[in-house]
Amino acid sequence: MCGIAGIVSVRNISDRLLRSIKNLEYRGYDSCGVAILTKDRIEIRKEVGTVEEVDRKEKLAEPQGFLGISHTRWATHGKVTQINSHPHLSCDGTIAVVHNGIISNYRALKDELIQIGHRFVSETDTEVISHLIEEYYQVEGDIEKSLIKAFQLLEGTYAFALISTREPDKIFCARRESPLVLGVGSDSMFVGSDINAFVEFTKDIVILEDGEYAIITANSYSIKDGSTGSQIQRKVQTINWSAEVAQKGGYPHFMLKEIHEQPDVVKTVLNLDTRDIQKLAEMIHESERTYLVGVGTTYYVALAGQYYFSKIVGCYLPAVSSDEFEYVAEVNPNTLFLCASQSGETYDTLKALRYAKKKGSKTAAIVNVIGSSVAREVNHAIMQSSGPEICVLSTKAALAQIVILLRTALELARLKGHISEQTFSEYMKQLELLPQMIRQILDEKTGNIRNIAYRRAQIKNWLFLGRGIYMAVAMEAALKMKEVTYQHAEGMPGGFMKHGTIALIDDDTYTLVLVPPREEDDLYHQTMSNVEEIKARKGFIVGFHHGKSDSIFDEEVVLPDAPPLIAPLLQLVVGQLFAYFSAVALKRNVDKPRSLAKSVTVA
Ligand code: F6R
């Protein structure tokens, strides 16, 4: 996730453009830059650092002009360097582009463009946009026509804004699944990845939909369909958000905002370069043993991954908590250490990684922060590109990591010939349903989940049960509950309960049971037998389950039928919402719960 802003006006825009990226900094903060059209040339100022640091050095608002674009970066392709920061220019310097998201086919496009003489200076996927449009402009002689052609060719989830000396009174922008919104002022027009880019200047907005592009001048905006170029009429809406609410995208907390970002985060993960996933699958294939490693939530990510590998590939990849790794793992040059880490700086995970390296193990990681210690120290890092996670609790980053492990399991199963090409594509199709199914749950089930959470928020002790991969989800849901509500929740395998914990069950105990879809015959019946056991002892049960309502539960969240591959991930989202609303009911400090830090860098 990066922040894009653009302003075109009848008066100087430099100060406002700088304000825009300051207000977008929460979307990315490793580097930033501006491109301002001054007289007949584009002046670029960009550097590594926070907006404040870069401004101190580069004087971002010094170039004067009526039109410009700016960017805060959360690196995905290419290291955090001055060259890789945005904006990016075409060879002749007449086109500048800022971009958010991922161009998934950029490598092939870059190779073609290089072959016909384009000179690339950065390692980014963004730079293909400026060169591609420059290339088309030579034939079309028109930026809009060139943009349409490029837009049709660029794959992935992305949004970009572009200026050109050839048409010096316009900003062009386009979106494919990454957000983009226009702001309408009295003598200025704005574009931003979200309204924070311009909420200080106007509260009149127009939202761009997927596959659309827009052209703005100082006093007009026009929205068009990216495939046909036909005009789309869309009215201005007026919002009344404060700057603080705007930062949270209109949500009361970053946690809820980040939960709602998950459909997009999953789409991004589904668009990550297949070759990176295949490389990871090959590394697993070539190793005698692969350990899946993480701590806290990322341990549960690893645990979920363990079940996917076993179910899809028939391979046992043990999940180990980073802090216990040294005490239990047998590591040698034939092993692969594969960890997940949102921050890439977690002490326990780094310590385990360094231990594995010392023993000669190969190493790989799924990381959200480019340039972080974990990302730098492993042999192969997959950047998950989920954007900054501001809430201390991990939600979207964890889901993205599980989906990456799931994609890796599918690639490995294909590589080993464990599944046919046809089964592989059927699984991929199921996976592609995930973003829309999460969206459906967020839209249709939030009220239901909130009501249960509000009614039961005072419960001080929970038992969260699940079997198979639902055990990993139950444990993660219990961790979310503990850290954000400060109430106790114990996640446990369903089958484990009757070996001791069942002694707790009476009419004053509360259990949450994660029930798989009926299609998972054995798992479903085994889980329901736990439900019966609890009922027989008059325990109170909340059920997350699929299909139709079941009166055995005292409270229930009935989810739509879903393929077994993705059903647990839907329940993960329900668990996040349940913890969130319980914390809201208890008036907890949701985004910064007591005693917790976003990145635990100490022993
Ligand atoms: C829980 C949570 C923590 C982290 C853990 C690892 O919501 O966020 O349990 O998952 O501290 O952190 P990273 O992923 O940064 O290595």
Coordinates of C-alpha atoms and ligand atoms in Angstrom, one line a residue:
M1 CA 0.0 0.0 0.0
C2 CA 1.3 3.4 -0.9
G3 CA -0.2 6.9 -0.9
I4 CA -1.0 8.8 -4.1
A5 CA -2.0 12.4 -4.3
G6 CA -2.4 14.9 -7.2
I7 CA -3.6 18.5 -7.4
V8 CA -4.4 20.7 -10.4
S9 CA -5.3 24.3 -9.6
V10 CA -5.4 27.9 -10.8
R11 CA -3.0 28.8 -8.1
N12 CA 0.3 27.3 -6.8
I13 CA -0.2 23.8 -5.5
S14 CA 3.2 23.0 -3.9
D15 CA 2.3 23.6 -0.2
R16 CA -0.9 21.7 -0.6
L17 CA 0.8 18.8 -2.4
L18 CA 3.2 18.5 0.6
R19 CA 0.3 18.5 3.0
S20 CA -1.3 15.7 1.0
I21 CA 1.5 13.3 1.4
K22 CA 1.9 14.2 5.1
N23 CA -1.7 13.2 5.5
L24 CA -1.2 10.0 3.5
E25 CA 2.0 9.0 5.3
Y26 CA 0.2 6.2 7.3
R27 CA -0.2 4.4 3.9
G28 CA 3.6 4.1 3.5
Y29 CA 6.6 5.8 5.0
D30 CA 9.8 4.4 3.7
S31 CA 10.3 7.2 1.1
C32 CA 8.3 9.9 -0.7
G33 CA 8.5 12.4 -3.5
V34 CA 6.7 15.0 -5.6
A35 CA 6.6 15.8 -9.4
I36 CA 5.6 19.4 -10.1
L37 CA 5.1 20.9 -13.6
T38 CA 7.1 24.0 -13.6
K39 CA 6.9 26.1 -16.8
D40 CA 7.6 23.4 -19.4
R41 CA 9.3 20.7 -17.4
I42 CA 8.6 18.2 -14.7
E43 CA 10.6 18.8 -11.6
I44 CA 11.0 15.8 -9.4
R45 CA 12.2 15.7 -5.8
K46 CA 12.2 12.4 -3.9
E47 CA 14.3 10.7 -1.3
V48 CA 14.3 7.9 1.3
G49 CA 12.8 8.8 4.7
T50 CA 9.7 10.2 6.3
V51 CA 7.9 13.1 4.7
E52 CA 9.4 15.4 7.3
E53 CA 12.9 14.1 6.8
V54 CA 12.7 14.2 3.0
D55 CA 11.2 17.7 3.1
R56 CA 14.0 19.0 5.3
K57 CA 16.5 17.7 2.8
E58 CA 14.8 18.2 -0.5
K59 CA 12.5 21.2 0.1
L60 CA 9.6 19.4 -1.5
A61 CA 7.4 22.5 -1.7
E62 CA 10.1 24.7 -3.3
P63 CA 9.2 24.0 -7.0
Q64 CA 6.3 26.3 -7.9
G65 CA 3.5 25.2 -10.2
F66 CA -0.2 24.7 -10.8
L67 CA -0.2 21.0 -11.2
G68 CA 1.6 18.1 -9.5
I69 CA 1.5 14.6 -8.1
S70 CA 3.1 13.1 -5.0
H71 CA 3.6 9.8 -3.3
T72 CA 4.5 8.1 0.0
R73 CA 6.0 4.6 -0.6
W74 CA 5.6 1.3 1.1
A75 CA 8.0 -0.6 -1.0
T76 CA 6.9 -3.8 -2.8
H77 CA 9.1 -4.1 -5.8
G78 CA 12.7 -2.9 -5.3
K79 CA 14.6 -1.8 -2.3
V80 CA 14.0 1.4 -0.4
T81 CA 16.3 3.7 -2.3
Q82 CA 16.0 7.2 -3.8
I83 CA 15.9 5.8 -7.3
N84 CA 13.0 3.4 -6.5
S85 CA 11.0 6.2 -4.8
H86 CA 8.2 7.7 -6.8
P87 CA 7.5 9.6 -9.1
H88 CA 9.0 7.8 -12.0
L89 CA 9.8 9.4 -15.3
S90 CA 9.7 8.3 -18.9
C91 CA 13.0 8.3 -20.9
D92 CA 12.4 11.7 -22.3
G93 CA 11.2 13.2 -18.9
T94 CA 7.8 14.3 -20.3
I95 CA 5.7 11.8 -18.3
A96 CA 5.8 11.3 -14.5
V97 CA 3.8 8.6 -12.7
V98 CA 3.0 7.7 -9.1
H99 CA 1.5 4.3 -8.4
N100 CA 0.0 2.1 -5.7
G101 CA -0.4 -1.6 -5.8
I102 CA 1.2 -4.3 -8.0
I103 CA 1.6 -4.6 -11.8
S104 CA 1.8 -8.3 -11.9
N105 CA 3.0 -8.6 -15.6
Y106 CA 5.6 -5.9 -15.2
R107 CA 8.6 -8.1 -15.8
A108 CA 7.5 -9.2 -19.3
L109 CA 6.5 -5.6 -20.2
K110 CA 9.8 -4.3 -18.9
D111 CA 11.8 -6.8 -21.0
E112 CA 9.8 -5.8 -24.2
L113 CA 10.3 -2.1 -23.5
I114 CA 14.0 -2.5 -22.9
Q115 CA 14.3 -4.4 -26.2
I116 CA 12.8 -1.5 -28.1
G117 CA 15.2 0.9 -26.5
H118 CA 13.7 2.2 -23.2
R119 CA 16.1 2.8 -20.4
F120 CA 14.9 1.9 -16.9
V121 CA 16.6 3.3 -13.9
S122 CA 14.7 1.7 -11.1
E123 CA 13.8 -1.8 -9.9
T124 CA 10.1 -0.9 -9.6
D125 CA 7.1 -2.2 -11.4
T126 CA 5.8 1.4 -11.6
E127 CA 8.3 2.5 -14.1
V128 CA 6.8 0.4 -16.8
I129 CA 3.7 2.7 -16.8
S130 CA 5.6 5.8 -17.7
H131 CA 7.6 4.0 -20.4
L132 CA 4.6 2.2 -21.8
I133 CA 2.6 5.4 -22.1
E134 CA 5.6 7.2 -23.6
E135 CA 5.9 4.4 -26.2
Y136 CA 2.2 4.6 -27.1
Y137 CA 2.3 8.4 -27.3
Q138 CA 4.7 8.2 -30.2
V139 CA 2.0 6.5 -32.3
E140 CA -1.1 8.1 -30.8
G141 CA 0.1 11.6 -30.1
D142 CA -2.5 11.8 -27.3
I143 CA -2.0 11.0 -23.6
E144 CA -5.6 9.7 -23.1
K145 CA -5.5 7.3 -26.0
S146 CA -2.0 6.1 -24.8
L147 CA -3.3 5.6 -21.3
I148 CA -6.3 3.5 -22.4
K149 CA -3.9 1.2 -24.3
A150 CA -1.6 0.9 -21.4
F151 CA -4.4 0.4 -19.0
Q152 CA -5.7 -2.5 -21.0
L153 CA -2.3 -4.1 -20.9
L154 CA -1.4 -3.7 -17.3
E155 CA -2.4 -6.6 -15.1
G156 CA -2.7 -6.7 -11.3
T157 CA -4.2 -4.6 -8.6
Y158 CA -3.1 -1.0 -8.9
A159 CA -3.9 2.7 -9.2
F160 CA -1.8 5.4 -10.7
A161 CA -1.8 9.1 -11.4
L162 CA 0.2 10.7 -14.2
I163 CA 1.2 14.1 -15.5
S164 CA 2.8 15.1 -18.8
T165 CA 4.4 18.2 -20.2
R166 CA 2.5 17.3 -23.4
E167 CA -0.9 18.1 -21.8
P168 CA 0.2 20.5 -19.0
D169 CA -3.3 21.3 -17.6
K170 CA -4.4 17.8 -16.8
I171 CA -3.8 15.0 -14.3
F172 CA -4.7 11.5 -15.6
C173 CA -5.4 8.7 -13.2
A174 CA -6.7 5.1 -13.3
R175 CA -7.6 2.3 -11.0
R176 CA -7.8 -1.4 -11.1
E177 CA -8.9 -2.7 -7.7
S178 CA -6.7 -0.3 -5.7
P179 CA -8.7 2.7 -4.4
L180 CA -8.7 6.1 -6.0
V181 CA -10.9 9.1 -5.2
L182 CA -11.3 12.6 -6.7
G183 CA -11.8 15.8 -4.7
V184 CA -13.7 18.7 -6.2
G185 CA -12.7 22.1 -5.0
S186 CA -13.8 25.6 -6.1
D187 CA -10.6 26.4 -8.0
S188 CA -8.7 23.1 -7.7
M189 CA -9.2 19.4 -8.4
F190 CA -7.6 16.6 -6.4
V191 CA -6.9 12.9 -6.6
G192 CA -5.9 10.6 -3.8
S193 CA -5.6 7.0 -2.8
D194 CA -8.1 8.0 -0.2
I195 CA -9.7 11.3 1.0
N196 CA -6.9 12.0 3.5
A197 CA -5.0 13.3 0.5
F198 CA -7.3 16.3 0.3
V199 CA -9.8 16.3 3.2
E200 CA -8.2 19.5 4.5
F201 CA -9.1 21.3 1.2
T202 CA -12.4 19.9 0.1
K203 CA -15.1 17.5 1.4
D204 CA -16.7 17.1 -2.0
I205 CA -15.6 13.8 -3.5
V206 CA -16.2 11.5 -6.4
I207 CA -15.2 7.9 -6.1
L208 CA -13.6 6.1 -9.0
E209 CA -14.7 2.5 -9.5
D210 CA -12.7 -0.5 -10.7
G211 CA -11.5 -0.3 -14.3
E212 CA -12.2 3.4 -14.7
Y213 CA -9.9 6.3 -15.4
A214 CA -10.3 10.0 -14.9
I215 CA -9.0 13.2 -16.2
I216 CA -9.0 16.3 -14.0
T217 CA -8.3 19.9 -14.8
A218 CA -8.4 22.9 -12.4
N219 CA -12.2 23.2 -12.8
S220 CA -13.5 19.9 -14.3
Y221 CA -13.4 16.2 -13.9
S222 CA -14.4 13.4 -16.3
I223 CA -14.6 9.7 -15.5
K224 CA -14.4 7.1 -18.2
D225 CA -14.6 3.4 -18.7
G226 CA -11.1 2.0 -19.1
S227 CA -12.1 -0.6 -21.8
T228 CA -14.3 1.6 -24.0
G229 CA -13.3 5.2 -23.2
S230 CA -17.0 6.1 -22.8
Q231 CA -17.9 8.8 -20.4
I232 CA -19.4 7.9 -17.0
Q233 CA -21.7 10.3 -15.2
R234 CA -21.0 10.4 -11.4
K235 CA -22.3 12.9 -8.9
V236 CA -20.3 14.6 -6.2
Q237 CA -20.9 13.4 -2.7
T238 CA -20.2 15.5 0.4
I239 CA -18.5 13.8 3.4
N240 CA -18.3 15.3 6.8
W241 CA -15.4 13.3 8.3
S242 CA -12.9 14.9 10.6
A243 CA -9.3 14.6 9.7
E244 CA -8.9 11.9 12.4
V245 CA -11.9 9.8 11.2
A246 CA -10.6 10.3 7.6
Q247 CA -7.2 8.7 8.5
K248 CA -9.1 5.7 9.6
G249 CA -11.0 5.6 6.4
G250 CA -14.2 6.5 8.2
Y251 CA -13.9 3.6 10.6
P252 CA -13.7 4.2 14.3
H253 CA -10.5 2.2 14.7
F254 CA -7.6 1.0 12.5
M255 CA -8.4 -2.5 13.6
L256 CA -11.8 -2.4 11.9
K257 CA -10.4 -0.6 8.9
E258 CA -7.7 -3.2 8.5
I259 CA -10.3 -6.0 8.8
H260 CA -12.2 -4.4 6.0
E261 CA -9.1 -4.1 3.9
Q262 CA -8.8 -7.9 3.7
P263 CA -10.7 -8.4 0.5
D264 CA -8.2 -6.1 -1.2
V265 CA -5.2 -7.6 0.7
V266 CA -6.2 -11.1 -0.5
K267 CA -6.5 -9.9 -4.1
T268 CA -3.0 -8.4 -3.9
V269 CA -1.7 -11.7 -2.6
L270 CA -3.5 -13.6 -5.4
N271 CA -1.7 -11.3 -7.8
L272 CA 1.8 -11.8 -6.3
D273 CA 4.2 -13.0 -8.9
T274 CA 3.7 -16.8 -9.3
R275 CA 7.4 -17.3 -9.9
D276 CA 8.2 -16.1 -6.3
I277 CA 5.7 -18.6 -4.9
Q278 CA 7.0 -21.3 -7.2
K279 CA 10.6 -20.6 -6.0
L280 CA 9.4 -21.1 -2.4
A281 CA 7.6 -24.3 -3.4
E282 CA 10.9 -25.6 -5.0
M283 CA 12.9 -24.7 -1.9
I284 CA 10.5 -26.8 0.1
H285 CA 10.6 -29.6 -2.4
E286 CA 14.4 -29.7 -2.3
S287 CA 14.6 -29.7 1.5
E288 CA 14.5 -32.8 3.7
R289 CA 12.3 -30.9 6.1
T290 CA 10.7 -27.5 6.3
Y291 CA 9.9 -25.8 9.5
L292 CA 7.1 -23.2 9.5
V293 CA 8.0 -20.7 12.1
G294 CA 6.3 -17.7 13.7
V295 CA 5.4 -16.3 17.1
G296 CA 2.1 -15.1 18.5
T297 CA -0.3 -14.6 15.6
T298 CA 2.4 -15.7 13.1
Y299 CA 2.7 -19.0 14.9
Y300 CA -1.0 -19.6 14.2
V301 CA -0.3 -18.6 10.6
A302 CA 2.3 -21.3 10.6
L303 CA -0.1 -23.7 12.2
A304 CA -2.8 -23.0 9.6
G305 CA -0.1 -23.5 6.9
Q306 CA 0.9 -26.8 8.4
Y307 CA -2.7 -28.1 7.9
Y308 CA -2.9 -26.8 4.3
F309 CA 0.4 -28.5 3.4
S310 CA -0.8 -31.7 4.9
K311 CA -4.2 -31.6 3.3
I312 CA -3.2 -30.4 -0.1
V313 CA 0.3 -31.9 -0.5
G314 CA 0.2 -34.7 2.0
C315 CA 3.4 -33.4 3.6
Y316 CA 4.0 -32.7 7.2
L317 CA 5.7 -29.3 7.6
P318 CA 6.0 -28.8 11.4
A319 CA 4.9 -25.4 12.8
V320 CA 7.2 -24.2 15.5
S321 CA 6.9 -21.2 17.7
S322 CA 9.9 -19.0 17.1
D323 CA 10.7 -18.8 20.8
E324 CA 10.9 -22.6 21.1
F325 CA 12.6 -23.2 17.8
E326 CA 16.2 -23.7 19.2
Y327 CA 14.9 -26.1 21.8
V328 CA 13.1 -28.5 19.5
A329 CA 14.1 -28.2 15.9
E330 CA 16.7 -30.4 14.2
V331 CA 18.4 -28.1 11.8
N332 CA 21.0 -28.9 9.2
P333 CA 22.0 -27.8 5.6
N334 CA 19.1 -29.9 4.3
T335 CA 16.4 -28.1 6.2
L336 CA 14.4 -25.1 5.2
F337 CA 13.5 -22.5 7.8
L338 CA 10.3 -20.7 6.6
C339 CA 9.0 -17.9 8.8
A340 CA 6.2 -15.3 8.6
S341 CA 6.6 -11.9 10.2
Q342 CA 4.6 -8.8 9.6
S343 CA 7.3 -6.4 10.9
G344 CA 10.3 -8.5 10.0
E345 CA 11.9 -7.3 13.2
T346 CA 10.5 -9.6 15.9
Y347 CA 13.2 -10.7 18.3
D348 CA 12.1 -14.3 18.7
T349 CA 11.7 -14.9 15.0
L350 CA 15.0 -13.2 14.2
K351 CA 16.8 -15.3 16.8
A352 CA 15.3 -18.5 15.5
L353 CA 16.3 -17.4 11.9
R354 CA 19.9 -16.7 12.9
Y355 CA 20.1 -20.0 14.8
A356 CA 18.9 -21.8 11.7
K357 CA 21.4 -20.0 9.5
K358 CA 24.2 -20.8 11.8
K359 CA 23.3 -24.5 11.5
G360 CA 23.5 -24.1 7.7
S361 CA 19.7 -24.2 7.0
K362 CA 18.3 -22.6 3.9
T363 CA 15.9 -19.8 4.9
A364 CA 12.8 -18.1 3.5
A365 CA 10.2 -15.7 4.8
I366 CA 6.9 -14.1 4.2
V367 CA 7.3 -10.5 5.3
N368 CA 5.3 -7.2 5.1
V369 CA 8.1 -4.7 5.7
I370 CA 10.6 -4.5 2.9
G371 CA 14.2 -3.8 4.0
S372 CA 13.4 -5.3 7.5
S373 CA 15.9 -7.6 9.1
V374 CA 14.1 -10.8 8.3
A375 CA 13.6 -9.7 4.7
R376 CA 17.3 -8.9 4.3
E377 CA 18.6 -12.0 6.1
V378 CA 16.8 -14.8 4.4
N379 CA 17.7 -16.5 1.1
H380 CA 14.2 -15.9 -0.4
A381 CA 11.7 -13.3 0.9
I382 CA 8.2 -13.0 -0.3
M383 CA 7.0 -9.5 0.2
Q384 CA 3.3 -9.8 1.1
S385 CA 2.5 -6.2 0.2
S386 CA -0.3 -5.8 2.6
G387 CA 0.4 -2.2 3.4
P388 CA 1.2 -0.8 6.9
E389 CA -0.8 -2.4 9.7
I390 CA -1.3 0.3 12.2
C391 CA -3.4 -1.5 14.8
V392 CA -1.2 -3.4 17.2
L393 CA -3.2 -6.5 16.5
S394 CA -2.4 -8.3 13.4
T395 CA -5.4 -9.0 11.2
K396 CA -4.9 -8.3 7.5
A397 CA -1.2 -9.2 7.5
A398 CA -1.9 -12.6 9.1
L399 CA -4.6 -13.5 6.6
A400 CA -2.4 -12.5 3.7
Q401 CA 0.4 -14.7 5.1
I402 CA -1.9 -17.7 5.3
V403 CA -3.1 -17.2 1.8
I404 CA 0.6 -17.1 0.6
L405 CA 1.2 -20.4 2.4
L406 CA -1.9 -21.8 0.8
R407 CA -0.7 -20.7 -2.7
T408 CA 2.7 -22.3 -1.9
A409 CA 1.0 -25.6 -0.9
L410 CA -0.9 -25.6 -4.2
E411 CA 2.3 -24.9 -6.2
L412 CA 4.1 -27.6 -4.3
A413 CA 1.3 -30.1 -4.8
R414 CA 1.5 -29.4 -8.6
L415 CA 5.3 -29.6 -8.6
K416 CA 5.2 -33.0 -6.9
G417 CA 2.5 -34.2 -9.2
H418 CA 0.3 -34.7 -6.2
I419 CA -2.6 -32.9 -7.8
S420 CA -3.5 -32.6 -11.5
E421 CA -3.4 -29.4 -13.4
Q422 CA -7.2 -29.5 -13.4
T423 CA -7.4 -29.9 -9.6
F424 CA -4.9 -27.1 -9.3
S425 CA -7.0 -24.7 -11.3
E426 CA -10.1 -25.7 -9.5
Y427 CA -8.4 -24.9 -6.2
M428 CA -7.2 -21.6 -7.6
K429 CA -10.8 -20.8 -8.7
Q430 CA -12.0 -21.5 -5.1
L431 CA -9.3 -19.2 -3.8
E432 CA -10.3 -16.5 -6.1
L433 CA -13.7 -16.5 -4.4
L434 CA -12.2 -15.5 -1.1
P435 CA -12.2 -11.7 -1.5
Q436 CA -15.8 -11.5 -2.5
M437 CA -16.8 -14.0 0.3
I438 CA -15.0 -12.0 2.9
R439 CA -16.8 -8.9 1.5
Q440 CA -20.1 -10.7 1.8
I441 CA -19.4 -11.6 5.5
L442 CA -18.3 -8.0 6.3
D443 CA -21.5 -6.7 4.6
E444 CA -24.0 -9.2 5.9
K445 CA -22.7 -10.6 9.2
T446 CA -21.2 -7.7 11.0
G447 CA -24.5 -6.8 12.8
N448 CA -25.0 -10.4 13.9
I449 CA -21.4 -10.7 15.2
R450 CA -21.7 -7.3 16.9
N451 CA -24.9 -8.3 18.7
I452 CA -23.4 -11.4 20.1
A453 CA -20.2 -9.7 21.1
Y454 CA -22.2 -6.9 22.9
R455 CA -24.4 -9.4 24.7
R456 CA -21.5 -11.5 25.8
A457 CA -18.7 -9.0 26.3
Q458 CA -18.7 -9.4 30.1
I459 CA -17.8 -13.1 29.9
K460 CA -14.4 -13.4 31.5
N461 CA -13.4 -16.9 30.4
W462 CA -13.9 -18.5 27.0
L463 CA -13.0 -21.8 25.5
F464 CA -12.5 -21.6 21.7
L465 CA -12.6 -25.0 20.1
G466 CA -11.8 -26.3 16.6
R467 CA -10.4 -29.4 14.9
G468 CA -7.9 -29.6 12.0
I469 CA -7.1 -26.2 10.6
Y470 CA -10.0 -24.8 12.7
M471 CA -7.9 -25.5 15.7
A472 CA -5.3 -23.0 14.4
V473 CA -8.1 -20.5 13.7
A474 CA -9.6 -21.1 17.2
M475 CA -6.2 -20.3 18.7
E476 CA -5.8 -17.2 16.7
A477 CA -9.3 -16.0 17.5
A478 CA -8.6 -16.7 21.2
L479 CA -5.4 -14.6 21.0
K480 CA -7.2 -11.8 19.3
M481 CA -9.8 -11.9 22.1
K482 CA -7.2 -11.9 24.9
E483 CA -5.1 -9.1 23.6
V484 CA -7.9 -6.7 22.7
T485 CA -10.4 -7.4 25.5
Y486 CA -8.1 -8.5 28.3
Q487 CA -10.6 -11.3 29.0
H488 CA -9.3 -14.9 29.0
A489 CA -9.9 -17.1 26.0
E490 CA -8.3 -20.5 25.6
G491 CA -7.9 -21.9 22.1
M492 CA -7.8 -25.7 22.0
P493 CA -8.2 -28.7 19.6
G494 CA -11.7 -30.1 19.9
G495 CA -10.6 -33.6 20.6
F496 CA -8.3 -32.4 23.4
M497 CA -11.2 -31.1 25.5
K498 CA -12.4 -34.4 26.9
H499 CA -8.9 -35.2 28.2
G500 CA -9.2 -32.7 31.0
T501 CA -10.7 -29.4 30.2
I502 CA -14.2 -30.9 30.0
A503 CA -14.2 -30.9 33.8
L504 CA -14.7 -27.1 33.6
I505 CA -17.9 -27.3 31.6
D506 CA -21.1 -26.4 33.5
D507 CA -23.9 -24.0 33.0
D508 CA -21.5 -21.1 33.7
T509 CA -18.9 -21.8 31.0
Y510 CA -18.8 -20.3 27.6
T511 CA -17.5 -22.0 24.5
L512 CA -17.0 -20.8 21.0
V513 CA -17.0 -23.7 18.5
L514 CA -15.7 -23.3 15.0
V515 CA -17.6 -25.8 12.9
P516 CA -16.4 -26.8 9.4
P517 CA -18.8 -27.0 6.5
R518 CA -20.8 -30.3 6.4
E519 CA -18.9 -31.3 3.3
E520 CA -15.9 -32.0 5.6
D521 CA -17.8 -35.0 6.8
D522 CA -15.5 -36.4 9.5
L523 CA -14.3 -33.1 10.8
Y524 CA -17.8 -31.8 10.9
H525 CA -19.2 -34.7 12.9
Q526 CA -16.3 -34.8 15.2
T527 CA -16.7 -31.1 15.9
M528 CA -20.4 -31.5 16.5
S529 CA -19.7 -34.3 18.9
N530 CA -17.8 -31.7 21.0
V531 CA -20.9 -29.5 20.8
E532 CA -23.0 -32.4 22.1
E533 CA -20.6 -33.1 24.9
I534 CA -20.8 -29.4 26.0
K535 CA -24.5 -29.3 25.7
A536 CA -24.9 -32.4 27.8
R537 CA -23.1 -30.5 30.6
K538 CA -25.3 -27.5 30.1
G539 CA -22.5 -25.3 28.7
F540 CA -23.3 -22.2 26.7
I541 CA -22.2 -22.4 23.1
V542 CA -21.6 -19.8 20.4
G543 CA -21.2 -21.6 17.0
F544 CA -19.6 -20.2 13.8
H545 CA -20.9 -22.6 11.2
H546 CA -22.0 -22.8 7.6
G547 CA -25.3 -23.5 5.8
K548 CA -28.4 -23.2 7.9
S549 CA -29.4 -22.2 11.5
D550 CA -29.0 -24.9 14.1
S551 CA -30.8 -24.6 17.4
I552 CA -28.2 -26.6 19.3
F553 CA -26.2 -23.3 19.6
D554 CA -27.2 -20.7 22.1
E555 CA -25.8 -18.0 19.8
E556 CA -24.7 -18.6 16.2
V557 CA -23.1 -16.9 13.2
V558 CA -24.4 -18.8 10.2
L559 CA -22.0 -18.4 7.3
P560 CA -22.6 -19.1 3.7
D561 CA -21.6 -22.5 2.3
A562 CA -18.0 -22.2 1.3
P563 CA -15.4 -24.6 -0.2
P564 CA -13.4 -26.3 2.6
L565 CA -10.2 -24.6 1.4
I566 CA -11.5 -21.2 2.2
A567 CA -14.1 -21.7 4.9
P568 CA -11.5 -21.5 7.8
L569 CA -10.3 -18.2 6.5
L570 CA -13.9 -16.8 6.6
Q571 CA -14.1 -18.0 10.2
L572 CA -10.8 -16.2 10.9
V573 CA -12.4 -13.0 9.8
V574 CA -15.5 -13.7 12.0
G575 CA -13.2 -14.3 14.9
Q576 CA -11.4 -10.9 14.3
L577 CA -14.8 -9.1 14.3
F578 CA -16.0 -10.9 17.4
A579 CA -12.9 -9.8 19.3
Y580 CA -13.1 -6.3 17.9
F581 CA -16.8 -5.7 18.9
S582 CA -16.2 -7.4 22.4
A583 CA -13.4 -4.9 22.9
V584 CA -15.6 -2.0 21.8
A585 CA -18.3 -3.0 24.2
L586 CA -15.8 -3.0 27.0
K587 CA -14.4 0.3 25.9
R588 CA -10.9 -1.0 25.5
N589 CA -8.0 0.8 23.8
V590 CA -8.6 -1.2 20.6
D591 CA -5.7 -0.1 18.4
K592 CA -3.2 0.0 21.3
P593 CA -4.1 -2.5 23.9
R594 CA -2.3 -2.3 27.2
S595 CA 1.2 -3.9 27.5
L596 CA 1.4 -4.6 23.8
A597 CA 3.7 -3.2 21.1
K598 CA 3.4 -3.5 17.3
S599 CA 6.8 -5.0 17.0
V600 CA 8.4 -6.9 19.8
T601 CA 12.1 -6.4 19.3
V602 CA 13.3 -7.5 22.8
A603 CA 13.8 -10.9 24.4
Ligands
F6R1 C1 -1.0 -10.4 17.6 C2 0.2 -9.9 17.0 C3 1.5 -10.6 17.5 C4 2.5 -10.7 16.3 C5 3.8 -11.3 16.8 C6 4.8 -11.4 15.6 O1 -2.1 -9.7 17.0 O2 0.3 -9.0 16.3 O3 1.3 -11.8 18.1 O4 1.9 -11.5 15.4 O5 4.4 -10.4 17.7 O6 5.0 -10.2 15.0 P1 5.5 -10.1 13.5 O7 4.5 -10.7 12.6 O8 5.8 -8.6 13.3 O9 6.8 -10.9 13.5

